[in-house]
Coordinates of C-alpha atoms in Angstrom, one line a residue:
Chain A
M466 CA 57.3 -4.7 -51.5
L467 CA 57.4 -4.6 -47.7
G468 CA 54.3 -2.9 -46.3
E469 CA 51.9 -3.7 -49.2
G470 CA 49.9 -6.1 -47.1
I471 CA 49.5 -3.5 -44.4
L472 CA 48.2 -1.0 -47.0
K473 CA 45.7 -3.6 -48.3
G474 CA 44.6 -4.3 -44.8
L475 CA 44.1 -0.6 -44.1
A476 CA 42.0 -0.3 -47.2
E477 CA 39.9 -3.3 -46.2
T478 CA 39.1 -1.8 -42.8
A479 CA 38.4 1.6 -44.3
R480 CA 36.0 -0.1 -46.7
N481 CA 34.3 -1.8 -43.8
F482 CA 34.1 1.4 -41.8
A483 CA 32.6 3.4 -44.6
G484 CA 30.4 0.5 -45.8
S485 CA 28.8 0.1 -42.3
Y486 CA 27.3 3.6 -42.6
V487 CA 26.1 3.0 -46.2
S488 CA 24.6 -0.5 -46.2
R489 CA 22.7 -1.9 -43.3
E490 CA 23.2 -5.5 -44.5
R491 CA 26.8 -5.3 -43.3
L492 CA 25.7 -4.8 -39.7
T493 CA 24.9 -8.2 -38.3
T494 CA 24.1 -6.9 -34.8
V495 CA 20.5 -7.5 -33.6
Q496 CA 19.7 -4.8 -31.1
Y497 CA 18.3 -7.2 -28.6
P498 CA 15.5 -5.7 -26.4
E499 CA 14.0 -3.9 -29.3
E500 CA 14.7 -6.3 -32.1
R501 CA 14.6 -10.1 -31.7
V502 CA 15.4 -13.0 -33.9
A503 CA 12.8 -15.7 -34.0
P504 CA 13.9 -18.6 -31.8
I505 CA 15.0 -21.5 -33.7
E506 CA 13.1 -24.7 -33.3
A507 CA 15.9 -26.8 -31.9
A508 CA 16.6 -24.2 -29.1
R509 CA 16.3 -25.5 -25.6
V510 CA 16.8 -23.5 -22.4
F511 CA 14.8 -24.7 -19.4
P512 CA 12.3 -27.5 -18.9
F513 CA 8.6 -27.0 -18.5
L514 CA 5.6 -29.3 -17.7
V515 CA 3.1 -30.0 -20.5
Y516 CA -0.6 -30.0 -19.7
D517 CA -3.5 -30.9 -21.9
G518 CA -6.8 -29.1 -22.0
A519 CA -7.7 -25.8 -20.3
D520 CA -7.0 -26.5 -16.6
W521 CA -3.3 -26.8 -15.9
E522 CA -3.7 -28.6 -12.6
A523 CA -6.1 -31.2 -14.0
G524 CA -4.3 -31.6 -17.3
L525 CA -0.7 -32.1 -16.1
R526 CA 0.8 -35.2 -17.8
C527 CA 3.3 -35.7 -15.0
V528 CA 2.5 -38.8 -12.8
A529 CA 5.2 -38.0 -10.3
C530 CA 7.2 -41.1 -11.1
Q531 CA 10.4 -39.3 -10.0
I532 CA 12.6 -40.7 -12.8
C533 CA 13.6 -37.2 -13.9
E534 CA 14.4 -36.2 -10.3
K535 CA 16.7 -39.2 -10.0
E536 CA 18.3 -38.8 -13.4
C537 CA 18.9 -35.0 -13.2
P538 CA 22.7 -34.6 -13.1
P539 CA 22.8 -31.4 -11.0
K540 CA 19.8 -32.5 -8.9
C541 CA 17.7 -29.4 -9.6
I542 CA 14.3 -31.1 -9.6
Y543 CA 12.3 -31.6 -6.4
I544 CA 9.1 -33.7 -6.5
E545 CA 6.5 -34.5 -3.9
K546 CA 3.9 -37.2 -4.7
S547 CA 0.3 -36.6 -4.1
K548 CA -1.8 -38.7 -1.7
D549 CA -4.9 -38.9 -3.9
K550 CA -5.1 -39.9 -7.6
K551 CA -6.5 -38.3 -10.7
P552 CA -7.3 -39.7 -14.1
D553 CA -4.7 -39.3 -16.8
Y554 CA -5.3 -38.8 -20.5
V555 CA -6.5 -42.4 -21.1
G556 CA -8.7 -42.2 -18.1
K557 CA -6.6 -44.3 -15.8
L558 CA -6.1 -43.1 -12.2
Q559 CA -2.6 -41.9 -11.5
I560 CA -0.9 -40.0 -8.7
Y561 CA 0.2 -36.5 -9.6
P562 CA 3.0 -34.2 -8.3
A563 CA 1.8 -32.2 -5.3
R564 CA 5.0 -30.2 -5.6
F565 CA 7.3 -30.0 -8.6
D566 CA 10.1 -27.4 -8.3
I567 CA 13.1 -26.8 -10.6
D568 CA 15.9 -24.5 -9.6
V569 CA 16.8 -22.3 -12.6
S570 CA 20.2 -21.5 -11.2
V571 CA 21.1 -25.1 -10.9
C572 CA 19.6 -26.5 -14.1
M573 CA 22.2 -27.0 -16.8
S574 CA 19.8 -27.4 -19.8
C575 CA 21.0 -30.9 -20.5
Q576 CA 17.6 -32.2 -21.5
I577 CA 18.1 -35.5 -19.7
C578 CA 14.8 -35.1 -17.8
V579 CA 13.0 -34.9 -21.2
E580 CA 14.7 -37.9 -22.6
V581 CA 14.0 -40.2 -19.6
C582 CA 10.4 -39.1 -19.2
P583 CA 8.1 -42.0 -20.2
F584 CA 5.0 -39.8 -20.2
E585 CA 6.0 -36.9 -22.5
A586 CA 5.3 -34.7 -19.5
I587 CA 8.4 -32.6 -19.4
K588 CA 9.8 -30.7 -22.4
M589 CA 12.4 -28.0 -23.1
D590 CA 11.2 -24.4 -23.4
T591 CA 12.8 -21.7 -25.6
E592 CA 12.0 -18.9 -23.1
F593 CA 15.4 -17.5 -22.0
E594 CA 14.6 -14.3 -20.1
L595 CA 14.6 -16.0 -16.7
A596 CA 16.5 -13.2 -14.9
T597 CA 15.0 -12.0 -11.6
D598 CA 15.8 -9.6 -8.8
N599 CA 15.1 -12.3 -6.2
R600 CA 17.8 -14.8 -6.3
F601 CA 16.2 -17.3 -3.8
G602 CA 12.5 -17.5 -4.5
G603 CA 12.6 -16.0 -7.9
L604 CA 14.9 -18.7 -9.3
L605 CA 13.0 -21.6 -7.9
H606 CA 10.1 -22.3 -10.3
D607 CA 7.1 -24.2 -8.9
R608 CA 4.7 -26.4 -10.8
K609 CA 2.4 -23.5 -11.6
Q610 CA 5.2 -21.5 -13.3
L611 CA 6.4 -24.6 -15.0
A612 CA 3.0 -25.7 -16.4
K613 CA 2.5 -24.7 -20.0
S614 CA -0.1 -25.9 -22.4
N615 CA 0.3 -28.4 -25.2
E616 CA -0.7 -25.6 -27.6
Y617 CA 2.3 -23.6 -26.4
F618 CA 4.5 -26.7 -27.0
H619 CA 3.1 -26.7 -30.6
T620 CA 4.1 -23.1 -31.1
I621 CA 7.7 -23.5 -29.9
H622 CA 8.6 -27.0 -31.2
P623 CA 5.9 -27.8 -33.8
T624 CA 7.6 -30.9 -35.2
E625 CA 8.3 -32.5 -31.9
A626 CA 4.9 -31.6 -30.5
S627 CA 3.1 -33.2 -33.5
E628 CA 5.2 -36.4 -33.1
V629 CA 4.4 -36.5 -29.4
D630 CA 0.7 -36.0 -30.1
A631 CA 0.6 -38.7 -32.8
R632 CA 2.3 -41.1 -30.4
L633 CA 0.0 -40.4 -27.5
A634 CA -3.0 -40.8 -29.8
E635 CA -1.7 -44.1 -31.0
E636 CA -1.2 -45.3 -27.4
K637 CA -4.6 -44.1 -26.4
A638 CA -6.2 -45.9 -29.4
K639 CA -4.3 -49.1 -28.5
V640 CA -5.5 -48.9 -24.9
E641 CA -9.0 -48.3 -26.0
A642 CA -8.9 -51.1 -28.5
K643 CA -7.6 -53.5 -25.8
A644 CA -10.2 -52.3 -23.4
K645 CA -12.8 -52.9 -26.0
A646 CA -11.5 -56.3 -26.8
A647 CA -11.3 -57.2 -23.1
A648 CA -14.9 -56.0 -22.6
E649 CA -16.0 -58.0 -25.6
A650 CA -14.1 -61.1 -24.3
A651 CA -15.6 -60.6 -20.9
A652 CA -19.1 -60.2 -22.4
A653 CA -18.5 -63.4 -24.5
K654 CA -17.4 -65.2 -21.5
A655 CA -20.2 -64.0 -19.4
A656 CA -22.5 -65.0 -22.2
A657 CA -20.8 -68.4 -22.3
G658 CA -21.5 -68.7 -18.6
A659 CA -19.0 -69.8 -16.0
A660 CA -15.5 -68.6 -15.3
P661 CA -14.5 -65.1 -14.0
A662 CA -13.2 -62.7 -16.6
A663 CA -9.4 -62.6 -16.7
T664 CA -9.0 -58.8 -17.4
P665 CA -5.6 -58.1 -18.9
G666 CA -4.0 -55.4 -16.7
D667 CA -3.6 -52.0 -18.4
K668 CA -0.1 -51.3 -19.5
P669 CA 1.3 -48.0 -18.3
A670 CA -0.3 -45.4 -20.5
G671 CA 1.9 -43.8 -23.2
G672 CA 5.0 -45.9 -22.6
G673 CA 6.8 -44.0 -25.3
E674 CA 9.1 -46.1 -27.6
Chain B
M63 CA 39.2 39.8 -34.5
L64 CA 40.8 36.6 -35.9
E65 CA 44.0 37.6 -34.2
K66 CA 42.1 37.6 -31.0
A67 CA 40.5 34.2 -31.7
D68 CA 44.0 32.8 -32.3
Q69 CA 45.2 34.2 -29.0
I70 CA 42.0 33.8 -27.0
F71 CA 43.5 31.5 -24.3
V72 CA 46.6 33.7 -23.9
L73 CA 44.4 36.8 -23.5
L74 CA 42.1 35.0 -21.2
L75 CA 45.0 34.0 -19.0
H76 CA 46.4 37.6 -18.9
W77 CA 42.9 38.9 -18.0
L78 CA 42.4 36.4 -15.2
V79 CA 45.8 36.9 -13.6
G80 CA 45.4 40.6 -13.9
F81 CA 43.1 40.6 -10.9
L82 CA 46.0 39.4 -8.7
P83 CA 48.8 41.5 -7.2
A84 CA 51.9 41.7 -9.4
G85 CA 54.0 39.3 -7.3
W86 CA 51.5 36.5 -7.6
Q87 CA 50.8 36.8 -11.3
H88 CA 53.5 34.5 -12.7
G89 CA 52.8 31.7 -10.2
A90 CA 49.0 31.9 -10.6
G91 CA 49.4 31.9 -14.4
V92 CA 51.5 28.7 -14.3
V93 CA 48.9 27.0 -11.9
L94 CA 46.1 28.0 -14.2
C95 CA 47.9 26.6 -17.3
V96 CA 48.7 23.3 -15.5
A97 CA 45.1 23.0 -14.4
T98 CA 43.9 23.6 -17.9
I99 CA 46.2 20.9 -19.3
V100 CA 45.2 18.5 -16.6
L101 CA 41.5 19.0 -17.3
L102 CA 41.8 19.2 -21.1
Y103 CA 43.5 16.0 -21.8
P104 CA 41.2 13.7 -19.8
A105 CA 38.3 15.3 -21.7
L106 CA 40.1 14.5 -24.9
F107 CA 40.7 11.0 -23.5
A108 CA 37.0 10.5 -23.1
I109 CA 36.4 11.6 -26.7
A110 CA 39.2 9.4 -28.0
V111 CA 37.8 6.3 -26.1
L112 CA 34.4 6.9 -27.6
L113 CA 35.9 7.4 -31.1
E114 CA 37.9 4.2 -30.6
R115 CA 35.0 2.1 -29.5
K116 CA 32.7 3.4 -32.2
G117 CA 35.3 3.3 -34.9
L118 CA 36.6 -0.1 -34.1
G119 CA 33.0 -1.3 -34.0
R120 CA 32.3 0.1 -37.5
M121 CA 35.5 -1.5 -38.8
Q122 CA 34.2 -4.8 -37.6
N123 CA 30.7 -4.1 -38.9
R124 CA 29.3 -3.6 -35.5
Y125 CA 27.5 -0.5 -34.0
G126 CA 29.8 0.1 -31.1
P127 CA 28.3 1.6 -27.9
N128 CA 25.0 3.3 -28.8
R129 CA 22.9 3.1 -25.6
V130 CA 24.1 5.7 -23.2
G131 CA 22.9 9.1 -24.4
L132 CA 22.3 10.0 -28.0
F133 CA 24.3 7.6 -30.2
G134 CA 26.1 6.5 -27.1
I135 CA 28.0 9.8 -26.6
L136 CA 27.7 9.6 -22.9
Q137 CA 29.4 6.2 -22.8
P138 CA 32.7 7.6 -21.4
V139 CA 30.7 9.1 -18.5
A140 CA 29.1 5.7 -17.7
D141 CA 32.6 4.1 -18.0
G142 CA 34.0 6.7 -15.6
I143 CA 31.2 6.1 -13.0
K144 CA 31.7 2.4 -13.3
S145 CA 35.4 2.5 -12.7
L146 CA 34.9 4.9 -9.7
T147 CA 32.4 2.7 -8.0
K148 CA 34.4 -0.5 -8.5
E149 CA 36.2 -2.1 -5.6
D150 CA 39.9 -1.3 -5.4
I151 CA 41.6 -4.6 -4.8
V152 CA 45.3 -4.9 -3.8
P153 CA 46.7 -8.4 -3.8
Y154 CA 47.6 -9.7 -0.3
K155 CA 51.2 -10.3 -1.2
A156 CA 51.7 -7.1 -3.2
D157 CA 54.1 -4.4 -2.3
A158 CA 51.3 -2.0 -1.4
L159 CA 53.2 1.3 -1.6
V160 CA 54.8 0.6 -5.0
H161 CA 51.5 -0.8 -6.2
F162 CA 49.8 2.4 -5.2
M163 CA 52.5 4.6 -6.7
A164 CA 52.7 3.0 -10.1
P165 CA 49.6 4.6 -11.7
L166 CA 50.4 8.0 -10.2
V167 CA 53.9 7.9 -11.5
L168 CA 52.6 7.0 -15.0
V169 CA 50.1 9.8 -15.0
V170 CA 52.5 12.4 -13.7
A171 CA 55.1 11.4 -16.2
V172 CA 52.8 11.5 -19.2
F173 CA 51.4 14.9 -18.2
M174 CA 54.9 16.4 -17.7
G175 CA 55.5 16.1 -21.4
F176 CA 52.8 18.6 -22.2
A177 CA 54.7 21.3 -20.3
V178 CA 56.9 21.9 -23.3
M179 CA 54.4 21.2 -26.1
P180 CA 53.5 24.3 -28.2
M181 CA 49.7 23.8 -28.5
G182 CA 49.2 27.0 -30.5
R183 CA 51.0 30.3 -31.2
N184 CA 52.5 31.5 -27.9
M185 CA 50.7 28.7 -26.2
V186 CA 53.5 26.8 -24.5
L187 CA 53.8 26.4 -20.7
V188 CA 57.6 26.3 -20.6
D189 CA 59.6 27.5 -23.6
M190 CA 62.7 25.5 -22.8
D191 CA 65.8 25.3 -25.1
A192 CA 66.0 21.5 -24.8
S193 CA 62.3 20.8 -24.8
L194 CA 62.6 17.8 -27.2
L195 CA 65.1 16.2 -24.8
F196 CA 62.8 17.0 -21.8
F197 CA 59.9 15.3 -23.6
F198 CA 61.8 12.2 -24.3
A199 CA 63.2 12.0 -20.8
M200 CA 59.6 12.2 -19.5
G201 CA 58.4 9.7 -22.0
A202 CA 61.1 7.3 -21.0
S203 CA 60.1 7.5 -17.3
T204 CA 56.8 5.9 -18.0
E205 CA 58.7 2.7 -18.4
L206 CA 59.6 3.0 -14.7
S207 CA 56.0 3.1 -13.7
I208 CA 55.1 0.1 -15.9
F209 CA 57.8 -1.9 -14.3
M210 CA 56.7 -0.7 -10.8
A211 CA 53.2 -2.0 -11.6
G212 CA 54.4 -5.3 -12.9
W213 CA 56.9 -6.0 -10.2
S214 CA 54.8 -4.9 -7.2
S215 CA 51.7 -6.9 -8.2
R216 CA 53.4 -10.2 -7.4
N217 CA 51.7 -11.9 -10.3
K218 CA 53.4 -13.8 -13.0
Y219 CA 51.3 -12.2 -15.7
S220 CA 52.0 -8.8 -14.4
L221 CA 55.7 -9.5 -14.4
L222 CA 55.7 -11.0 -17.8
G223 CA 53.8 -8.0 -19.1
A224 CA 56.2 -5.6 -17.5
M225 CA 59.2 -7.5 -18.9
R226 CA 57.7 -7.4 -22.4
A227 CA 57.0 -3.7 -22.0
M228 CA 60.5 -3.1 -20.9
A229 CA 62.0 -4.9 -23.8
Q230 CA 59.7 -3.3 -26.3
M231 CA 59.9 0.3 -25.0
I232 CA 63.6 0.3 -24.7
S233 CA 64.0 -1.2 -28.2
Y234 CA 61.7 1.3 -29.8
E235 CA 63.0 4.3 -27.8
V236 CA 66.1 4.1 -30.0
P237 CA 64.4 4.5 -33.4
L238 CA 62.0 7.0 -31.9
L239 CA 64.9 9.2 -30.9
L240 CA 66.9 8.6 -34.0
S241 CA 63.9 9.4 -36.3
S242 CA 63.5 12.7 -34.5
V243 CA 67.2 13.6 -34.6
V244 CA 66.9 14.4 -38.3
I245 CA 64.6 17.3 -37.3
V246 CA 67.1 18.6 -34.9
M247 CA 69.8 18.3 -37.5
M248 CA 67.7 20.4 -39.9
T249 CA 66.4 23.0 -37.4
G250 CA 69.6 23.3 -35.4
S251 CA 67.5 23.5 -32.3
L252 CA 66.0 21.2 -29.6
S253 CA 63.3 23.7 -28.9
L254 CA 59.9 22.6 -30.0
V255 CA 58.8 26.2 -30.4
K256 CA 61.6 26.8 -32.8
I257 CA 60.9 23.6 -34.7
V258 CA 57.3 24.7 -35.4
E259 CA 58.4 28.1 -36.4
A260 CA 60.9 26.6 -38.8
Q261 CA 58.1 24.8 -40.6
N262 CA 55.6 27.6 -40.5
H263 CA 56.3 29.3 -43.8
Y264 CA 54.8 28.7 -47.2
S265 CA 55.8 28.7 -50.8
W266 CA 53.0 28.7 -53.4
G267 CA 50.5 28.3 -50.6
L268 CA 52.0 25.0 -49.4
P269 CA 53.7 24.6 -46.1
H270 CA 57.3 23.6 -45.5
W271 CA 56.5 20.8 -43.2
Y272 CA 59.2 18.3 -42.7
V273 CA 57.0 15.4 -43.7
F274 CA 57.1 16.7 -47.3
T275 CA 60.9 16.1 -47.7
P276 CA 62.4 12.6 -48.4
W277 CA 64.2 12.3 -45.1
G278 CA 61.2 13.9 -43.3
F279 CA 58.8 11.4 -44.8
A280 CA 61.0 8.4 -44.0
G281 CA 61.5 9.8 -40.4
F282 CA 57.8 10.3 -40.1
V283 CA 57.0 6.7 -41.0
M284 CA 59.6 5.4 -38.6
F285 CA 58.4 7.8 -35.9
V286 CA 54.8 6.6 -36.4
I287 CA 55.9 3.0 -36.0
A288 CA 58.1 3.7 -33.0
S289 CA 55.4 5.8 -31.4
M290 CA 52.8 3.0 -31.6
A291 CA 55.3 0.7 -29.9
E292 CA 56.2 3.3 -27.3
T293 CA 52.5 3.7 -26.3
N294 CA 51.9 0.0 -26.4
R295 CA 49.3 0.3 -29.1
S296 CA 48.2 -2.5 -31.3
P297 CA 49.9 -4.1 -33.2
F298 CA 52.6 -3.7 -30.6
D299 CA 50.4 -4.4 -27.6
L300 CA 52.3 -7.4 -26.4
P301 CA 52.7 -6.0 -22.8
E302 CA 49.0 -6.2 -22.4
G303 CA 48.2 -9.0 -24.8
E304 CA 44.8 -10.1 -23.5
S305 CA 44.8 -13.5 -25.1
E306 CA 48.2 -14.4 -23.7
I307 CA 48.8 -12.7 -20.3
V308 CA 45.4 -11.5 -19.1
A309 CA 46.1 -7.8 -19.1
G310 CA 49.8 -7.6 -18.7
Y311 CA 51.3 -5.3 -16.2
F312 CA 47.9 -4.0 -14.9
T313 CA 46.4 -7.4 -14.3
E314 CA 46.1 -6.7 -10.6
Y315 CA 44.7 -3.3 -10.9
S316 CA 41.0 -2.6 -10.5
G317 CA 38.7 0.4 -10.0
F318 CA 40.2 3.8 -10.3
K319 CA 43.8 2.7 -10.4
F320 CA 43.0 0.8 -13.5
A321 CA 41.3 3.9 -14.9
L322 CA 44.4 5.9 -14.2
F323 CA 46.5 3.4 -16.2
F324 CA 44.0 3.7 -19.0
L325 CA 44.1 7.4 -18.8
G326 CA 47.9 7.4 -18.6
E327 CA 48.1 5.3 -21.7
Y328 CA 45.8 7.6 -23.7
V329 CA 47.4 10.8 -22.5
G330 CA 50.7 9.2 -23.5
M331 CA 49.2 8.7 -26.9
F332 CA 48.2 12.4 -27.1
G333 CA 51.7 13.3 -26.0
I334 CA 53.5 11.3 -28.6
S335 CA 50.9 12.4 -31.3
G336 CA 51.4 16.0 -30.3
L337 CA 55.1 15.6 -30.5
G338 CA 54.9 13.9 -33.9
A339 CA 52.6 16.6 -35.2
T340 CA 55.0 19.2 -33.9
L341 CA 58.1 17.6 -35.4
F342 CA 56.8 16.5 -38.8
L343 CA 53.4 18.1 -39.4
G344 CA 54.2 21.7 -38.6
G345 CA 52.7 21.7 -35.1
W346 CA 50.0 24.4 -34.9
S347 CA 50.6 25.8 -38.5
A348 CA 47.9 25.6 -41.1
P349 CA 48.1 23.0 -43.9
F350 CA 47.6 25.7 -46.6
A351 CA 48.5 29.4 -46.6
F352 CA 44.9 30.5 -47.2
L353 CA 43.8 28.7 -44.0
S354 CA 46.2 30.6 -41.8
W355 CA 43.3 32.6 -40.4
V356 CA 41.9 29.5 -38.5
P357 CA 43.2 29.7 -34.9
S358 CA 46.4 27.9 -34.4
W359 CA 45.3 25.8 -31.5
I360 CA 42.5 24.3 -33.7
W361 CA 45.2 23.0 -36.1
F362 CA 47.2 21.5 -33.3
F363 CA 44.3 19.6 -31.8
A364 CA 43.0 18.6 -35.2
K365 CA 46.4 17.0 -36.0
V366 CA 46.5 15.2 -32.7
M367 CA 43.0 13.8 -33.2
A368 CA 43.8 12.8 -36.8
W369 CA 46.9 11.0 -35.5
I370 CA 44.7 9.2 -32.8
C371 CA 42.3 8.2 -35.5
F372 CA 45.1 6.7 -37.5
F373 CA 46.1 4.8 -34.4
I374 CA 42.6 3.5 -34.1
W375 CA 42.5 2.5 -37.8
V376 CA 45.8 0.6 -37.4
R377 CA 44.5 -1.1 -34.3
G378 CA 41.4 -2.2 -36.2
T379 CA 43.5 -3.6 -39.0
L380 CA 46.6 -5.4 -37.7
P381 CA 47.0 -8.4 -35.5
R382 CA 49.5 -8.5 -32.7
L383 CA 53.1 -9.2 -33.4
R384 CA 55.1 -11.9 -31.7
Q385 CA 58.0 -11.0 -29.4
D386 CA 60.7 -12.1 -31.9
Q387 CA 59.0 -10.4 -34.8
L388 CA 58.8 -7.2 -32.7
M389 CA 62.5 -7.3 -31.8
N390 CA 63.6 -8.2 -35.4
F391 CA 61.5 -5.4 -36.7
A392 CA 63.0 -2.9 -34.3
W393 CA 66.6 -3.8 -34.4
K394 CA 67.0 -5.2 -37.9
F395 CA 64.7 -2.9 -39.9
V396 CA 63.6 0.3 -38.2
L397 CA 66.9 1.1 -36.6
P398 CA 69.0 0.7 -39.8
M399 CA 66.4 2.7 -41.7
T400 CA 66.7 5.6 -39.2
L401 CA 70.4 5.4 -39.4
V402 CA 70.3 5.6 -43.2
N403 CA 67.9 8.4 -42.8
L404 CA 70.4 10.3 -40.7
M405 CA 72.9 10.0 -43.6
V406 CA 70.2 11.1 -46.1
A407 CA 69.4 14.2 -44.0
A408 CA 73.1 15.1 -43.8
L409 CA 73.4 14.7 -47.6
W410 CA 70.3 16.9 -48.1
R411 CA 71.8 19.6 -45.9
F412 CA 75.1 19.7 -47.8
M413 CA 73.8 19.3 -51.4
G414 CA 72.3 22.8 -51.3
E415 CA 69.1 24.0 -53.0
G416 CA 67.9 22.4 -56.2
L417 CA 66.1 19.5 -57.8
L418 CA 69.1 17.2 -57.6
R419 CA 68.9 16.7 -53.9
W420 CA 65.3 15.8 -54.1
V421 CA 66.0 13.1 -56.7
V422 CA 69.1 11.7 -54.9
C423 CA 67.7 11.7 -51.4
S424 CA 64.3 10.2 -52.4
A425 CA 66.1 7.5 -54.5
I426 CA 68.3 6.5 -51.6
V427 CA 65.4 6.3 -49.2
V428 CA 63.3 4.3 -51.5
V429 CA 66.0 1.9 -52.7
V430 CA 67.2 1.2 -49.2
Y431 CA 63.7 0.6 -48.0
A432 CA 62.9 -1.8 -50.9
V433 CA 66.2 -3.7 -50.7
M434 CA 66.1 -4.1 -46.9
G435 CA 62.4 -5.1 -47.1
R436 CA 63.2 -7.7 -49.7
V437 CA 66.2 -9.1 -47.9
E438 CA 64.4 -9.3 -44.6
M439 CA 61.3 -10.9 -46.1
R440 CA 63.4 -13.4 -47.9
R441 CA 65.2 -14.3 -44.7
G442 CA 61.8 -14.8 -43.1
R443 CA 62.3 -12.2 -40.4
L444 CA 59.4 -10.1 -41.6
G445 CA 56.3 -11.1 -43.4
P446 CA 54.5 -14.4 -43.2
R447 CA 56.2 -17.1 -41.3
S448 CA 56.1 -20.8 -41.9
Y449 CA 56.0 -23.1 -38.8
R450 CA 58.0 -26.2 -38.9
Y451 CA 56.0 -28.3 -36.6
A452 CA 52.6 -26.7 -36.5
E453 CA 51.6 -27.4 -40.1

């Protein structure tokens, strides 16, 4: 009969209304500032710079190659190269970013900077509470604010961080083996006598495939 | 003592105006009553908005507002402050005067209806002979303000919303009036005070409310449907359908003018619920004879709030109708039903006392409802609709 559906619907909403007072499982709301859901691993919000070791300035993996700056679609990254050089994780001397700024208000969380980075230096963070009361300075994050340790990377994206670590270790081992082989060859040549040692140039460290 | 509690507002009024010289007493009394009404209904509006937001939340398995004050009870205060501090924007091309007048006209028109509403024993501002007619006249003039708002905004969505509101409110005005006419036929009076008094007697402890008769029940159902459409409540909220036309006729309103529209809408709901309670649910009379000691005004407001809660419940349940469904429903179902109901009421009147008229009148109402429902559903005018191209 006409109107049956309406009565059924009314019964359903009444059941929901009463049920929401009886069983808490019905209420899916997470009351945010007090309650939080654990961030899921695939979450990505805003990039950060990974550093190894204890000192953030010394351990930054970034070599200021400026690929991310060029690739960034909304152009929110600003990098200034350093004049001097510091050793990277394999011990090779590299330049480092004297300035590395990202504008939160411009970044669109596309992750392209992460994908183009050959040095595993920039990764996506899960931190989302980036609101500030200063809309100019507060939204421009400098390299100190962006630098976060590799341990932190392990806590937020454990799978990805382990893969990255394995890859870097492999690279490092390869480089060391090559250096060792070169040294041995040089030693052999020196022992053999004459010609100057043809040292094979170091490949860029950690060229991630 | 209980007598005094029942008449407390009347006595309070007499005591207060007693301080004034005799010539001023009547005028001061009226001003005081009007001020009370104008303050009381916005307070009820705040409660109703809170109830609505919390109730709808619970129906959708959410908490609803629960941050401002204990369990969110101060949410209406926060809403009020917000709307007061917002910028009042008038479109550059708008007709500024009409744009400004529209919310005022709406609020004035909806408050006028309360002038004739008996809110308790002896608690009526103007005891007019044609108070039902006055109420409907005032209710119909809200349409004017809605069209003023839609037209003066110079916005296509506003105008579309206003056109929809016109079509809807004029269509449902007819069943609303016709479903109340049965009450007038039975009472023989257009005075709301007399209508309540006619229902305020009991047999075996049960009241003689009109809703407990076949024609009264049918009229009640039709009145509820038409009142929802008149007040633009969901499922008849096409004039302000957010998903289609932004906010309908008040798209271009912001700040306190928007709040006035919101207030006008809710006060209109109180008005129509109060009228419905007066016509069909015995106004301020108690639902059982043994509860007659409870002050009459408590019953009136309890009935109004129950009606509002039902509106909220329906809003949480039903999706919005489409324009053609709305019109089909009004003109091809509700209107014929009210006309049949008029016949049933006349039959009831002339069949005299006895069980027979109960059987005959109920049978007519139920059979007509069932047959019309079936026919309309089969023709596809009501009920689920199949789409030729979309599926």
